PDB file of C-alpha atoms in Angstrom:
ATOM      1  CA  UNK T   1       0.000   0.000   0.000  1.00 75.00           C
ATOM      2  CA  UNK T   2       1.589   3.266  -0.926  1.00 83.00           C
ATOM      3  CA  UNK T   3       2.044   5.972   1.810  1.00 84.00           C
ATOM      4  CA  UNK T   4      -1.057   7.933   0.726  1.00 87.00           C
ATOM      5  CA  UNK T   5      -3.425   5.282   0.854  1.00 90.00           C
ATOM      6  CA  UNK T   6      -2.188   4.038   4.218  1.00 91.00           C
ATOM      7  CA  UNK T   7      -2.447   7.905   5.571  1.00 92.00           C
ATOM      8  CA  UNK T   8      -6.524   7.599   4.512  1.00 92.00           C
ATOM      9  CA  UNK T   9      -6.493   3.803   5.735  1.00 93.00           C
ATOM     10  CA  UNK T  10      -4.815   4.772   9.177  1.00 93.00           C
ATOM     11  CA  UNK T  11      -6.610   8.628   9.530  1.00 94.00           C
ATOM     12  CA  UNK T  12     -10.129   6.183   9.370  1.00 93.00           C
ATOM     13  CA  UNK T  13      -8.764   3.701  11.891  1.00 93.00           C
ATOM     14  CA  UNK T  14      -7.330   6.789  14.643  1.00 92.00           C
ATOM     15  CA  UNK T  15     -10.940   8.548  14.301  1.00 93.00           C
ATOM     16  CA  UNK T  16     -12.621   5.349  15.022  1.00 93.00           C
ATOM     17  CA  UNK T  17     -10.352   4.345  18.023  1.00 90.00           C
ATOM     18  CA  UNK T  18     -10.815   8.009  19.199  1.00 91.00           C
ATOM     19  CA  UNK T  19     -14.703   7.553  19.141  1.00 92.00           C
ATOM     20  CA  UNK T  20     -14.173   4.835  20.831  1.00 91.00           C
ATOM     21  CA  UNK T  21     -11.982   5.695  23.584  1.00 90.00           C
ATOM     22  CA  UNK T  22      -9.449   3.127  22.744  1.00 87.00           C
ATOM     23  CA  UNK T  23      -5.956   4.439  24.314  1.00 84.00           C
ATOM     24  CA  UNK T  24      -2.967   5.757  22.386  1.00 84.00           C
ATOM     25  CA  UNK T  25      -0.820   2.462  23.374  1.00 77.00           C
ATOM     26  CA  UNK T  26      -3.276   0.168  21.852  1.00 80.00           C
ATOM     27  CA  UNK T  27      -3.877   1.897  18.493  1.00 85.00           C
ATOM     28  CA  UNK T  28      -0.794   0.395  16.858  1.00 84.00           C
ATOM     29  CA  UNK T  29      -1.694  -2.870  17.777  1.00 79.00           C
ATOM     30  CA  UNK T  30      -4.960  -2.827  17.101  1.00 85.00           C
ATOM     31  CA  UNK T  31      -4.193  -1.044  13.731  1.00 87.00           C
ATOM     32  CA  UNK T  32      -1.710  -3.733  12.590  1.00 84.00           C
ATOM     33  CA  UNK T  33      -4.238  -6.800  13.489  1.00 82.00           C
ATOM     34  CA  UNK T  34      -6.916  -4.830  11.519  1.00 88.00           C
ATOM     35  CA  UNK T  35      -4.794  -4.446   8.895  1.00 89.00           C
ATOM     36  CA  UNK T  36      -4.134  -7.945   8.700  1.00 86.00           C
ATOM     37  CA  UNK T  37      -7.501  -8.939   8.487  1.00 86.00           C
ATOM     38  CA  UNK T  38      -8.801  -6.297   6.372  1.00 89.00           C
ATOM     39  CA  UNK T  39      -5.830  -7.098   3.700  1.00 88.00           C
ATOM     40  CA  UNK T  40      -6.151 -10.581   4.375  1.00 86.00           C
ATOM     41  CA  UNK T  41      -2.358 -10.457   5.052  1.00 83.00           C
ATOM     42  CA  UNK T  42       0.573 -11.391   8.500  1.00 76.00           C
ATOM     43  CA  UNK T  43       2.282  -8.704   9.305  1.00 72.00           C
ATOM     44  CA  UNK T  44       5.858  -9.062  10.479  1.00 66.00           C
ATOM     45  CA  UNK T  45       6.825  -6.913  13.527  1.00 63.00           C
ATOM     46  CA  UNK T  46      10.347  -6.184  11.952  1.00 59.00           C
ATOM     47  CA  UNK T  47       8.461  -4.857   8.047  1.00 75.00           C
ATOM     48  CA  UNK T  48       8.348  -1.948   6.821  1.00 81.00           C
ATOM     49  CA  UNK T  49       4.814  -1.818   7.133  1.00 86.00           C
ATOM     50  CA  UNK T  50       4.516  -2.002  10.871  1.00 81.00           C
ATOM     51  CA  UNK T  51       7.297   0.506  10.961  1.00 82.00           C
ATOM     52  CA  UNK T  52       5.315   2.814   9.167  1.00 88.00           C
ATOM     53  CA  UNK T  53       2.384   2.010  11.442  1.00 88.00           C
ATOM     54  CA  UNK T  54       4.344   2.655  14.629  1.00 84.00           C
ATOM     55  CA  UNK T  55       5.881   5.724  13.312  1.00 86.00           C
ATOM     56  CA  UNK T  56       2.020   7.064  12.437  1.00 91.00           C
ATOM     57  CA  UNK T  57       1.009   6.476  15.329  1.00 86.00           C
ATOM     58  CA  UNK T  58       3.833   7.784  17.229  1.00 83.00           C
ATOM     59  CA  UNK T  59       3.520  11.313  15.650  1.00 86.00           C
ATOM     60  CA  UNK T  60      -0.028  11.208  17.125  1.00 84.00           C
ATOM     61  CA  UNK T  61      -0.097   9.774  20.553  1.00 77.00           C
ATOM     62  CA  UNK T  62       1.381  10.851  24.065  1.00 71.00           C
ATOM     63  CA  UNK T  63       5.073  10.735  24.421  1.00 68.00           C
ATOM     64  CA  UNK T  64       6.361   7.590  25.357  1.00 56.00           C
ATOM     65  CA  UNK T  65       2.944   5.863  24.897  1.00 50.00           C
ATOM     66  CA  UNK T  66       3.892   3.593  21.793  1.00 53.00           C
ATOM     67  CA  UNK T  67       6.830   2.055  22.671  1.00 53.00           C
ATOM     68  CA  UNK T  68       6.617  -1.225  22.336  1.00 53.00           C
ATOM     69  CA  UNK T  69       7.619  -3.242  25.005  1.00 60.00           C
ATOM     70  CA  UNK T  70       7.513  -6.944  25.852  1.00 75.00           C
ATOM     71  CA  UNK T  71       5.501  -9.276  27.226  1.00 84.00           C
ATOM     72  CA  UNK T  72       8.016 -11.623  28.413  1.00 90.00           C
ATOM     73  CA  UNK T  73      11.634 -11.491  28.807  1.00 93.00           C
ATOM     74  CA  UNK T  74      13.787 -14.606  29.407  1.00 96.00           C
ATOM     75  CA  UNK T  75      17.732 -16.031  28.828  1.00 97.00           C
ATOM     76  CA  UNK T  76      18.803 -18.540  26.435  1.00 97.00           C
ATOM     77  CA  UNK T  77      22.552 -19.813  26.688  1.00 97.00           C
ATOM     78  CA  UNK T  78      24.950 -19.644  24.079  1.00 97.00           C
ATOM     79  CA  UNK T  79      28.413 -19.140  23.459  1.00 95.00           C
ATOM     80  CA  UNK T  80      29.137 -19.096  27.424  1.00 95.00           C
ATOM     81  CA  UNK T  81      26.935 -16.337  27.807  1.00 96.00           C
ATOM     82  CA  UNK T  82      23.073 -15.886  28.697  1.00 97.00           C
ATOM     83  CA  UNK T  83      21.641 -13.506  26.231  1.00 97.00           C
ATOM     84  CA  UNK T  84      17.988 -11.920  26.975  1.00 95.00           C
ATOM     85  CA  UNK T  85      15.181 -12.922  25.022  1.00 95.00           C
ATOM     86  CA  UNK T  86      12.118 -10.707  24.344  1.00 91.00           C
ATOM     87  CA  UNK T  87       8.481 -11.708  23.531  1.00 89.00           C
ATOM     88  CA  UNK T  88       6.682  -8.679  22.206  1.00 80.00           C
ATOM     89  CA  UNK T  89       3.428  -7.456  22.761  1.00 72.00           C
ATOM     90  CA  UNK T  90       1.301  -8.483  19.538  1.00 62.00           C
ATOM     91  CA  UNK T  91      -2.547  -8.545  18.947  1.00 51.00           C
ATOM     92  CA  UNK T  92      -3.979 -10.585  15.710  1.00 48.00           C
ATOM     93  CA  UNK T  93      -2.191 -12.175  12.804  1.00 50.00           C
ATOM     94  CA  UNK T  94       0.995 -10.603  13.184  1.00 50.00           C
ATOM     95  CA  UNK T  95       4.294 -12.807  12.310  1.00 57.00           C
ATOM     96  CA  UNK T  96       7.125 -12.874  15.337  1.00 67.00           C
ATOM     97  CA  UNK T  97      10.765 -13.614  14.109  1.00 79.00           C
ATOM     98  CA  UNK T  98      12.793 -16.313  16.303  1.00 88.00           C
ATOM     99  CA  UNK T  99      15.966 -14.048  16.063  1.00 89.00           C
ATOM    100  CA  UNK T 100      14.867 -10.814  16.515  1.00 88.00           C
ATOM    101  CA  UNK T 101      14.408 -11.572  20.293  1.00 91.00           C
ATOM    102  CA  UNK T 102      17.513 -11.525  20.388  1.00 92.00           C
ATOM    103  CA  UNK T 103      17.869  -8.002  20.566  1.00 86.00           C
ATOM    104  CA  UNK T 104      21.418  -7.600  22.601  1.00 90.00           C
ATOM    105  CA  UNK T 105      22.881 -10.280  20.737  1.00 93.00           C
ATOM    106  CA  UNK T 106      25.748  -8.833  18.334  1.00 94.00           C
ATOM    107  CA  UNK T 107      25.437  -9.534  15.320  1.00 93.00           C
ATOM    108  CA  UNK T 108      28.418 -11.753  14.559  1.00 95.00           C
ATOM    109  CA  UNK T 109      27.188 -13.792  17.844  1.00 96.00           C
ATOM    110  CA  UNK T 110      24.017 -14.373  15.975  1.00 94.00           C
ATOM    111  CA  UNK T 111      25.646 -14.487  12.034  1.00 95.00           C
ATOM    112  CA  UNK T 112      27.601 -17.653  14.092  1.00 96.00           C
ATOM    113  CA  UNK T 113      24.152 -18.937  15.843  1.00 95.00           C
ATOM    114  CA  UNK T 114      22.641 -18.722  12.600  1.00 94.00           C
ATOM    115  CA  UNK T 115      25.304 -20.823  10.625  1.00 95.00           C
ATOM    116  CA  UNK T 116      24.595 -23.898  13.751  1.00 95.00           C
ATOM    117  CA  UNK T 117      22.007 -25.677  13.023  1.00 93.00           C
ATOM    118  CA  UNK T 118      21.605 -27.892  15.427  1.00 94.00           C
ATOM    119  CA  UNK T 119      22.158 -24.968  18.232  1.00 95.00           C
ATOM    120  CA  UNK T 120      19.356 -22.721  15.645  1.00 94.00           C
ATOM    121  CA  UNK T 121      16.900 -25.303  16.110  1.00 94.00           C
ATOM    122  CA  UNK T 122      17.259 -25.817  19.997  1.00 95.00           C
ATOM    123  CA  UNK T 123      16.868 -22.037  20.214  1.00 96.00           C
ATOM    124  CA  UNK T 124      14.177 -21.884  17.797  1.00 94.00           C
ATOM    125  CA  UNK T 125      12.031 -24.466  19.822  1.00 94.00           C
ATOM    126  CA  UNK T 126      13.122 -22.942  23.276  1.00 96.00           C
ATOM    127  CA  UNK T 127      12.161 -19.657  21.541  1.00 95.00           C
ATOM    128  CA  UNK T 128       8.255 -20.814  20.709  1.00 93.00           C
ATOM    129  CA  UNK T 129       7.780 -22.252  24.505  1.00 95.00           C
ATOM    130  CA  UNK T 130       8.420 -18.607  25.694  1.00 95.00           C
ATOM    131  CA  UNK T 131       5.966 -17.608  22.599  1.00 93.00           C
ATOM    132  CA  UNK T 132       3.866 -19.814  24.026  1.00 94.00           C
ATOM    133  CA  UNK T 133       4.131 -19.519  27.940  1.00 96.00           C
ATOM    134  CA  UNK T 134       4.233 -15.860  27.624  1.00 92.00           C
ATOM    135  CA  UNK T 135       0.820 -15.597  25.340  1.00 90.00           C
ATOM    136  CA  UNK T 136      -0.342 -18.659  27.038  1.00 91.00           C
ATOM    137  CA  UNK T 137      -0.495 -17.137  30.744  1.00 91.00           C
ATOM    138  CA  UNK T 138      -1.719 -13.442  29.014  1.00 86.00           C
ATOM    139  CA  UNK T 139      -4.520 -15.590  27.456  1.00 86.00           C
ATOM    140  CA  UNK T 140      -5.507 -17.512  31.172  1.00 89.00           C
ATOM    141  CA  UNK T 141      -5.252 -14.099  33.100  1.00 83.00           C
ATOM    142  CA  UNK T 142      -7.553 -12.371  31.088  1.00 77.00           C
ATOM    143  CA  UNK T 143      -9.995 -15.459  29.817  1.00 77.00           C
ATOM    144  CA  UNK T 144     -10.874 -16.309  33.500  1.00 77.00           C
ATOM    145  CA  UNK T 145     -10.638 -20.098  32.090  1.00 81.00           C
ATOM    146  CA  UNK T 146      -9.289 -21.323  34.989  1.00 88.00           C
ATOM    147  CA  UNK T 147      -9.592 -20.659  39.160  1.00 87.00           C
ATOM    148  CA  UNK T 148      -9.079 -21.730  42.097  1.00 91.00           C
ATOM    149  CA  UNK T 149      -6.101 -23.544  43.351  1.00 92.00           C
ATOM    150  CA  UNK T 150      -4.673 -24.456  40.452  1.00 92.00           C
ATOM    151  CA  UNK T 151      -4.519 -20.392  39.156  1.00 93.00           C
ATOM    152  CA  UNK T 152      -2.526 -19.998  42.528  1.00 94.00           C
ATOM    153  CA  UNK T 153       0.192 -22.390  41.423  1.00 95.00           C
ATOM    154  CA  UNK T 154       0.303 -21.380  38.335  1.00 95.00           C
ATOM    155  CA  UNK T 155       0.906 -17.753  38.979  1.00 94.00           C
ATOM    156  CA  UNK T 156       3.101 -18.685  41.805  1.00 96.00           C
ATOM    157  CA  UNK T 157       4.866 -20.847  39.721  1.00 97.00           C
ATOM    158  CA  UNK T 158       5.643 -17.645  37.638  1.00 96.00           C
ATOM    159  CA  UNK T 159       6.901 -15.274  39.928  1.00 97.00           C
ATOM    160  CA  UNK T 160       9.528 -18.068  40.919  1.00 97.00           C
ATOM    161  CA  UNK T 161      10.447 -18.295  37.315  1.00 97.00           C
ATOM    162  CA  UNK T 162      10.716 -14.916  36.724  1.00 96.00           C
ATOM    163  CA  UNK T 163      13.026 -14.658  39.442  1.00 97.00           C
ATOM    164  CA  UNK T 164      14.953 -17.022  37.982  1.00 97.00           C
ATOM    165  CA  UNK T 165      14.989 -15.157  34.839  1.00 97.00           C
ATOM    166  CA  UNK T 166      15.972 -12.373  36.555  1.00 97.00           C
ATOM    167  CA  UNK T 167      18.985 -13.653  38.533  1.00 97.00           C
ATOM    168  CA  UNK T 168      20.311 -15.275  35.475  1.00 97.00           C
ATOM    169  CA  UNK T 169      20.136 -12.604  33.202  1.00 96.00           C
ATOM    170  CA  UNK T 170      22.642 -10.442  35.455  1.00 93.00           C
ATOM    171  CA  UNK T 171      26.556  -9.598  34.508  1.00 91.00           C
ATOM    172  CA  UNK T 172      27.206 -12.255  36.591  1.00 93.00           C
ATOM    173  CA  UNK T 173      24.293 -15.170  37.059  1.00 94.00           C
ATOM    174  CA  UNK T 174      23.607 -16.189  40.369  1.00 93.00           C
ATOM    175  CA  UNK T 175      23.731 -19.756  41.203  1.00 92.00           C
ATOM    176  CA  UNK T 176      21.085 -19.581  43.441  1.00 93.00           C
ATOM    177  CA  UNK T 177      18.820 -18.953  40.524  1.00 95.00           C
ATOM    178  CA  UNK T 178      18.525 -22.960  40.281  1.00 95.00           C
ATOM    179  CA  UNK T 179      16.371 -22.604  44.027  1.00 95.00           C
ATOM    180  CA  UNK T 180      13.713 -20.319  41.952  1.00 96.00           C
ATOM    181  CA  UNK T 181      14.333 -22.866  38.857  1.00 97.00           C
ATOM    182  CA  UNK T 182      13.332 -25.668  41.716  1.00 97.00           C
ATOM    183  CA  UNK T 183      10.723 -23.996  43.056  1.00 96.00           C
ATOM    184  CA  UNK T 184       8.995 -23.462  39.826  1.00 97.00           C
ATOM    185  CA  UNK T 185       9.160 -26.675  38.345  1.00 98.00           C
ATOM    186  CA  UNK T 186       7.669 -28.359  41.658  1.00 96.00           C
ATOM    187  CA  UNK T 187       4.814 -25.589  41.877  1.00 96.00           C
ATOM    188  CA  UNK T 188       4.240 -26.086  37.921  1.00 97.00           C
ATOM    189  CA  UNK T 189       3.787 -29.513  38.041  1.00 97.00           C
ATOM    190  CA  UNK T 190       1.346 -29.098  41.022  1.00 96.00           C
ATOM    191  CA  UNK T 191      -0.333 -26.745  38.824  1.00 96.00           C
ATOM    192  CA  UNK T 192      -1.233 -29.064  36.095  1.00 96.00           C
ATOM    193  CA  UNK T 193      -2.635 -31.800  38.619  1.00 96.00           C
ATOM    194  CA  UNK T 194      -4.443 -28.941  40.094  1.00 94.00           C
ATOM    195  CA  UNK T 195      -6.445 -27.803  36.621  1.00 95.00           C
ATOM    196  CA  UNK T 196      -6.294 -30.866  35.251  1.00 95.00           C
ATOM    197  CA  UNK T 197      -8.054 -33.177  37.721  1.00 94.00           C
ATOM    198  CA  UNK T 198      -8.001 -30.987  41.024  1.00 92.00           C
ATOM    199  CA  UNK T 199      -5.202 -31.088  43.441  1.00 88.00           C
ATOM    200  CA  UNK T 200      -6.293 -30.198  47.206  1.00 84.00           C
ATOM    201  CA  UNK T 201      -3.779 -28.655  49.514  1.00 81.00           C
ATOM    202  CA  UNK T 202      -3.237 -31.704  51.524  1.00 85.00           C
ATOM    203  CA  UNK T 203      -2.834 -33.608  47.804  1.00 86.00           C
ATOM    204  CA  UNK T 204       0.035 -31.005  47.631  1.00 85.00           C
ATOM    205  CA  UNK T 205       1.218 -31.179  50.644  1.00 85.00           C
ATOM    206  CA  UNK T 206       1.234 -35.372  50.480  1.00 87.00           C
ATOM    207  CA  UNK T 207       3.552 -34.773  47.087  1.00 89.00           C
ATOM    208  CA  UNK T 208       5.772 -32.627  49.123  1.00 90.00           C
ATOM    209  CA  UNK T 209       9.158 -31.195  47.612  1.00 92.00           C
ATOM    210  CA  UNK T 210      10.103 -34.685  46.187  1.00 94.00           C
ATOM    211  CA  UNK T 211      10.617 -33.832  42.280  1.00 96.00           C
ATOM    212  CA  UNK T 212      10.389 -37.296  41.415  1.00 96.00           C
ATOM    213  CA  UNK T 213       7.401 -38.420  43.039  1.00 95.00           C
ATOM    214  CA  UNK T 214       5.779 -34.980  41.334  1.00 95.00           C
ATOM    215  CA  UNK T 215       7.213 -35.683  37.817  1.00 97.00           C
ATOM    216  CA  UNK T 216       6.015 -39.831  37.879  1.00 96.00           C
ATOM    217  CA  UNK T 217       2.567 -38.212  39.167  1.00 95.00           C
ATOM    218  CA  UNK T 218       2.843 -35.790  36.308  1.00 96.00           C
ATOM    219  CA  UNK T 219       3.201 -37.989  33.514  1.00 97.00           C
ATOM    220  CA  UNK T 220       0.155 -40.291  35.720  1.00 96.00           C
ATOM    221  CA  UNK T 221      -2.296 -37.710  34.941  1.00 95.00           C
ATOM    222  CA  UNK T 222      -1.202 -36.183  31.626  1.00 96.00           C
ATOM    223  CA  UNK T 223       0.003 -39.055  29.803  1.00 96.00           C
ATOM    224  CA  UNK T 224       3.197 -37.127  28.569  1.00 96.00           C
ATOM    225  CA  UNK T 225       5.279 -40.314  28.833  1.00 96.00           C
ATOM    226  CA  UNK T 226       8.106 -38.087  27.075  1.00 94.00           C
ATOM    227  CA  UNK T 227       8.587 -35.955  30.116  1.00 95.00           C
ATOM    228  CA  UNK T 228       9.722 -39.232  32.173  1.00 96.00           C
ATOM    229  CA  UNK T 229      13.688 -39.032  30.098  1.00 96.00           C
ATOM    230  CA  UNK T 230      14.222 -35.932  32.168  1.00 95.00           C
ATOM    231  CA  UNK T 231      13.979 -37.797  35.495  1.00 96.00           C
ATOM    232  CA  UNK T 232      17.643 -37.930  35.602  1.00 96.00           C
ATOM    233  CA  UNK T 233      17.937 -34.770  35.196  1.00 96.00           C
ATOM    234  CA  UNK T 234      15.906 -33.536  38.002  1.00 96.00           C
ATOM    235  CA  UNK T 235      19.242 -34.575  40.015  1.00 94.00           C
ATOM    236  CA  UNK T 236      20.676 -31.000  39.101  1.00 94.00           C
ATOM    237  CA  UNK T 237      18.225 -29.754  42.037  1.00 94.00           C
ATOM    238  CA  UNK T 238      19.255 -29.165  45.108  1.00 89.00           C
ATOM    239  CA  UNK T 239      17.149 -30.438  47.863  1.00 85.00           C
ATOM    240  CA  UNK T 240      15.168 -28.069  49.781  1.00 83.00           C
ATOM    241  CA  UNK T 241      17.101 -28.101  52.802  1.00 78.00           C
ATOM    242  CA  UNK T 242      20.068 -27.256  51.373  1.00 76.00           C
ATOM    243  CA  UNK T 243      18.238 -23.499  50.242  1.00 76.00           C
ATOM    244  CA  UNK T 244      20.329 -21.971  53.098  1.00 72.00           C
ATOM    245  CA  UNK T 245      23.563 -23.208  51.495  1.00 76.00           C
ATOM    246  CA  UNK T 246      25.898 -21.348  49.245  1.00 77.00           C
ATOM    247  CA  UNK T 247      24.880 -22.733  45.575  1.00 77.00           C
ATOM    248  CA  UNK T 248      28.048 -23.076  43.329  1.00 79.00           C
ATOM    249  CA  UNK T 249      27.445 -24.389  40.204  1.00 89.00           C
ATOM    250  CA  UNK T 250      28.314 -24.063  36.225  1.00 93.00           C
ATOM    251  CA  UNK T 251      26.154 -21.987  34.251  1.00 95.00           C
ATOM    252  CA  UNK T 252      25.705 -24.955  32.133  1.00 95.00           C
ATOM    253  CA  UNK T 253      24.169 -26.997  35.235  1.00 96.00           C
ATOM    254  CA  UNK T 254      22.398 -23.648  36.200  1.00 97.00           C
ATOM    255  CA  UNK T 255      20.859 -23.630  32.121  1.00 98.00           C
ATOM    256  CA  UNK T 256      19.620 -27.136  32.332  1.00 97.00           C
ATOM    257  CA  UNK T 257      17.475 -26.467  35.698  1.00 97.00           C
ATOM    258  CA  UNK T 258      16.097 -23.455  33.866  1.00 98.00           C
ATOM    259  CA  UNK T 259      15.142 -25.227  30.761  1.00 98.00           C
ATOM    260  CA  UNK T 260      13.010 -27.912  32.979  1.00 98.00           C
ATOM    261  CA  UNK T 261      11.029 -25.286  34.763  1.00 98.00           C
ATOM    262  CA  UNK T 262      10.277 -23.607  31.299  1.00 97.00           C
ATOM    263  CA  UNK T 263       9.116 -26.724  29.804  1.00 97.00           C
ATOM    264  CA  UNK T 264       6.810 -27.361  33.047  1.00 98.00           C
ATOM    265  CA  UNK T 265       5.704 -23.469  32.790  1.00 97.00           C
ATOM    266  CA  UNK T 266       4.987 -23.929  28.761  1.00 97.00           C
ATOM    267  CA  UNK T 267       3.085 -27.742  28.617  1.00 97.00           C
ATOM    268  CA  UNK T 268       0.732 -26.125  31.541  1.00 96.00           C
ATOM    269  CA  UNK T 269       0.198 -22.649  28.878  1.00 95.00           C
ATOM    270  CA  UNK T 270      -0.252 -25.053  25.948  1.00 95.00           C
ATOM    271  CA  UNK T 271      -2.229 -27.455  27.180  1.00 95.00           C
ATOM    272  CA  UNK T 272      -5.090 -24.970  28.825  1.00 94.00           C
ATOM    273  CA  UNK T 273      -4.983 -22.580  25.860  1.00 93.00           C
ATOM    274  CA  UNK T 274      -4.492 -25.028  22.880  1.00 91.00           C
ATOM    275  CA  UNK T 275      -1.568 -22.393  21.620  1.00 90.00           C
ATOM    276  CA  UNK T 276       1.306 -24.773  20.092  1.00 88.00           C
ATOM    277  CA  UNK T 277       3.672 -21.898  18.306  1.00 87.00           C
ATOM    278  CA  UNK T 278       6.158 -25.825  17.782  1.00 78.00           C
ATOM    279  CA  UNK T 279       3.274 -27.033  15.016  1.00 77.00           C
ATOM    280  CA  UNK T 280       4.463 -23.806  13.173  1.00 71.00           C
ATOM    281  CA  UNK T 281       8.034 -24.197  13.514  1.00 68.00           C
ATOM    282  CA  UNK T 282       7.452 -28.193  12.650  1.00 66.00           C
ATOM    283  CA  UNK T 283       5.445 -27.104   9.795  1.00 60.00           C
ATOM    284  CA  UNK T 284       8.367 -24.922   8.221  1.00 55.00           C
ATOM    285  CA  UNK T 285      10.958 -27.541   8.483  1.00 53.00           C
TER     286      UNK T 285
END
């Protein structure tokens, strides 16, 4: 669309979203997913066309109101380093690019990610559970699809992951990050039993702190026999005890505990809002 027809395409939009009281953040957002479905079109956040959007938009709202954001941030480990990942806001069809969370990554870090591609594909399908977990939990917050005591874990289970996240992503990670990484995979897993079959407090309590037991109960009630290969895993964890301890670890062993409580966090997203961002990436391949 050239630029005049998109000014008279856009001008229509702004006067309807003003009539409607819709606020200046949401109007580029909203404007992209109409424009998707009016054009019959996906959008990619990084075109030139959503640029343009953006920048109309920008010229015409309140300082600072349009910038974009994220809706999750996370790590992913590479090269020695863990490099933040970022999950943008988006509304409708609009197309997300794997590597352009990636922001901070320099670009000969991510020219040499690029040219792996057995390290491109782990991050592409660690990339699409954080798609997944971030939209997932946006979609159960605001669908009121599930309550309860399974809601509590969940959400629960997310502050202690985003924690994690947080502890890892600094200068220097902090090996006590894996307690948070613990926490969160135990409170996860609780979660699903909770909203899949119901889970009381004393059911909780009875499954205690004992990753194991949790995981075999897991599989029990989901039927993800998969998930039972990373039972050896779980042997990264510290017991719970040993939370007032000094944690020294690699950041390596400190990766893998994070990776488990993602995967817990994303299979409860998927499987309560039927996203699956992985049948996309499959389908590509």
């Amino acid at each position: 669309m050239d630029d005049s027809a998109l000014e008279e395409y856009l001008l229509k939009l702004n006067s309807e979203f003003s009539s409607s009281g819709l606020e200046h953040k949401k109007r580029p957002w909203e404007a992209l997913r109409r424009y998707s479905t009016d054009h019959n079109v996906s959008v990619s956040i990084s075109s030139s066309t959503a640029d343009r959007i953006f920048k109309w938009f920008e010229k015409r709202s309140k300082p600072g109101a349009n910038e974009i954001g994220s809706l999750f941030n996370s790590v992913y480990f590479y090269d020695g380093e863990f490099w933040d990942i970022s999950i943008p806001l988006s509304y409708g069809r609009v197309q997300l690019n794997a590597l352009d969370s990636l922001a901070e990554m320099p670009s000969p870090i991510k020219a040499q990610l690029m040219n792996e591609n057995n390290e491109l594909w782990k991050y592409t399908i660690f990339w699409a559970d954080c798609v997944d977990y971030a939209h997932g939990l946006e979609d159960l917050t605001k669908t009121g699809k599930i309550s309860g005591f399974g809601k509590e874990l969940l959400f629960a289970g997310s502050q202690e992951l985003k924690t994690a996240i947080q502890l890892l992503s600094q200068n220097k990670p902090d090996p006590r990050s894996i307690l948070n990484s613990r926490m969160a995979v135990e409170i996860f897993i609780k979660s699903f039993i909770a909203l899949k079959i119901g889970l009381s407090q004393s059911e909780a309590k009875s499954l205690g702190h004992n990753l194991v037991k949790g995981l075999k109960r897991f599989v029990e009630v989901s039927g993800y026999e998969d998930f039972m290969k990373i039972e050896k895993d779980l042997k990264i964890f510290p017991r719970v005890e040993e939370r007032y301890k000094e944690q020294s670890l690699t950041r390596g062993d400190l990766w893998l505990a994070f990776t488990i409580a993602q995967s817990f966090g994303t299979i409860v997203a998927r499987e309560f809002t039927g996203r699956n961002t992985l049948e996309q990436v499959f389908s590509h391949t």
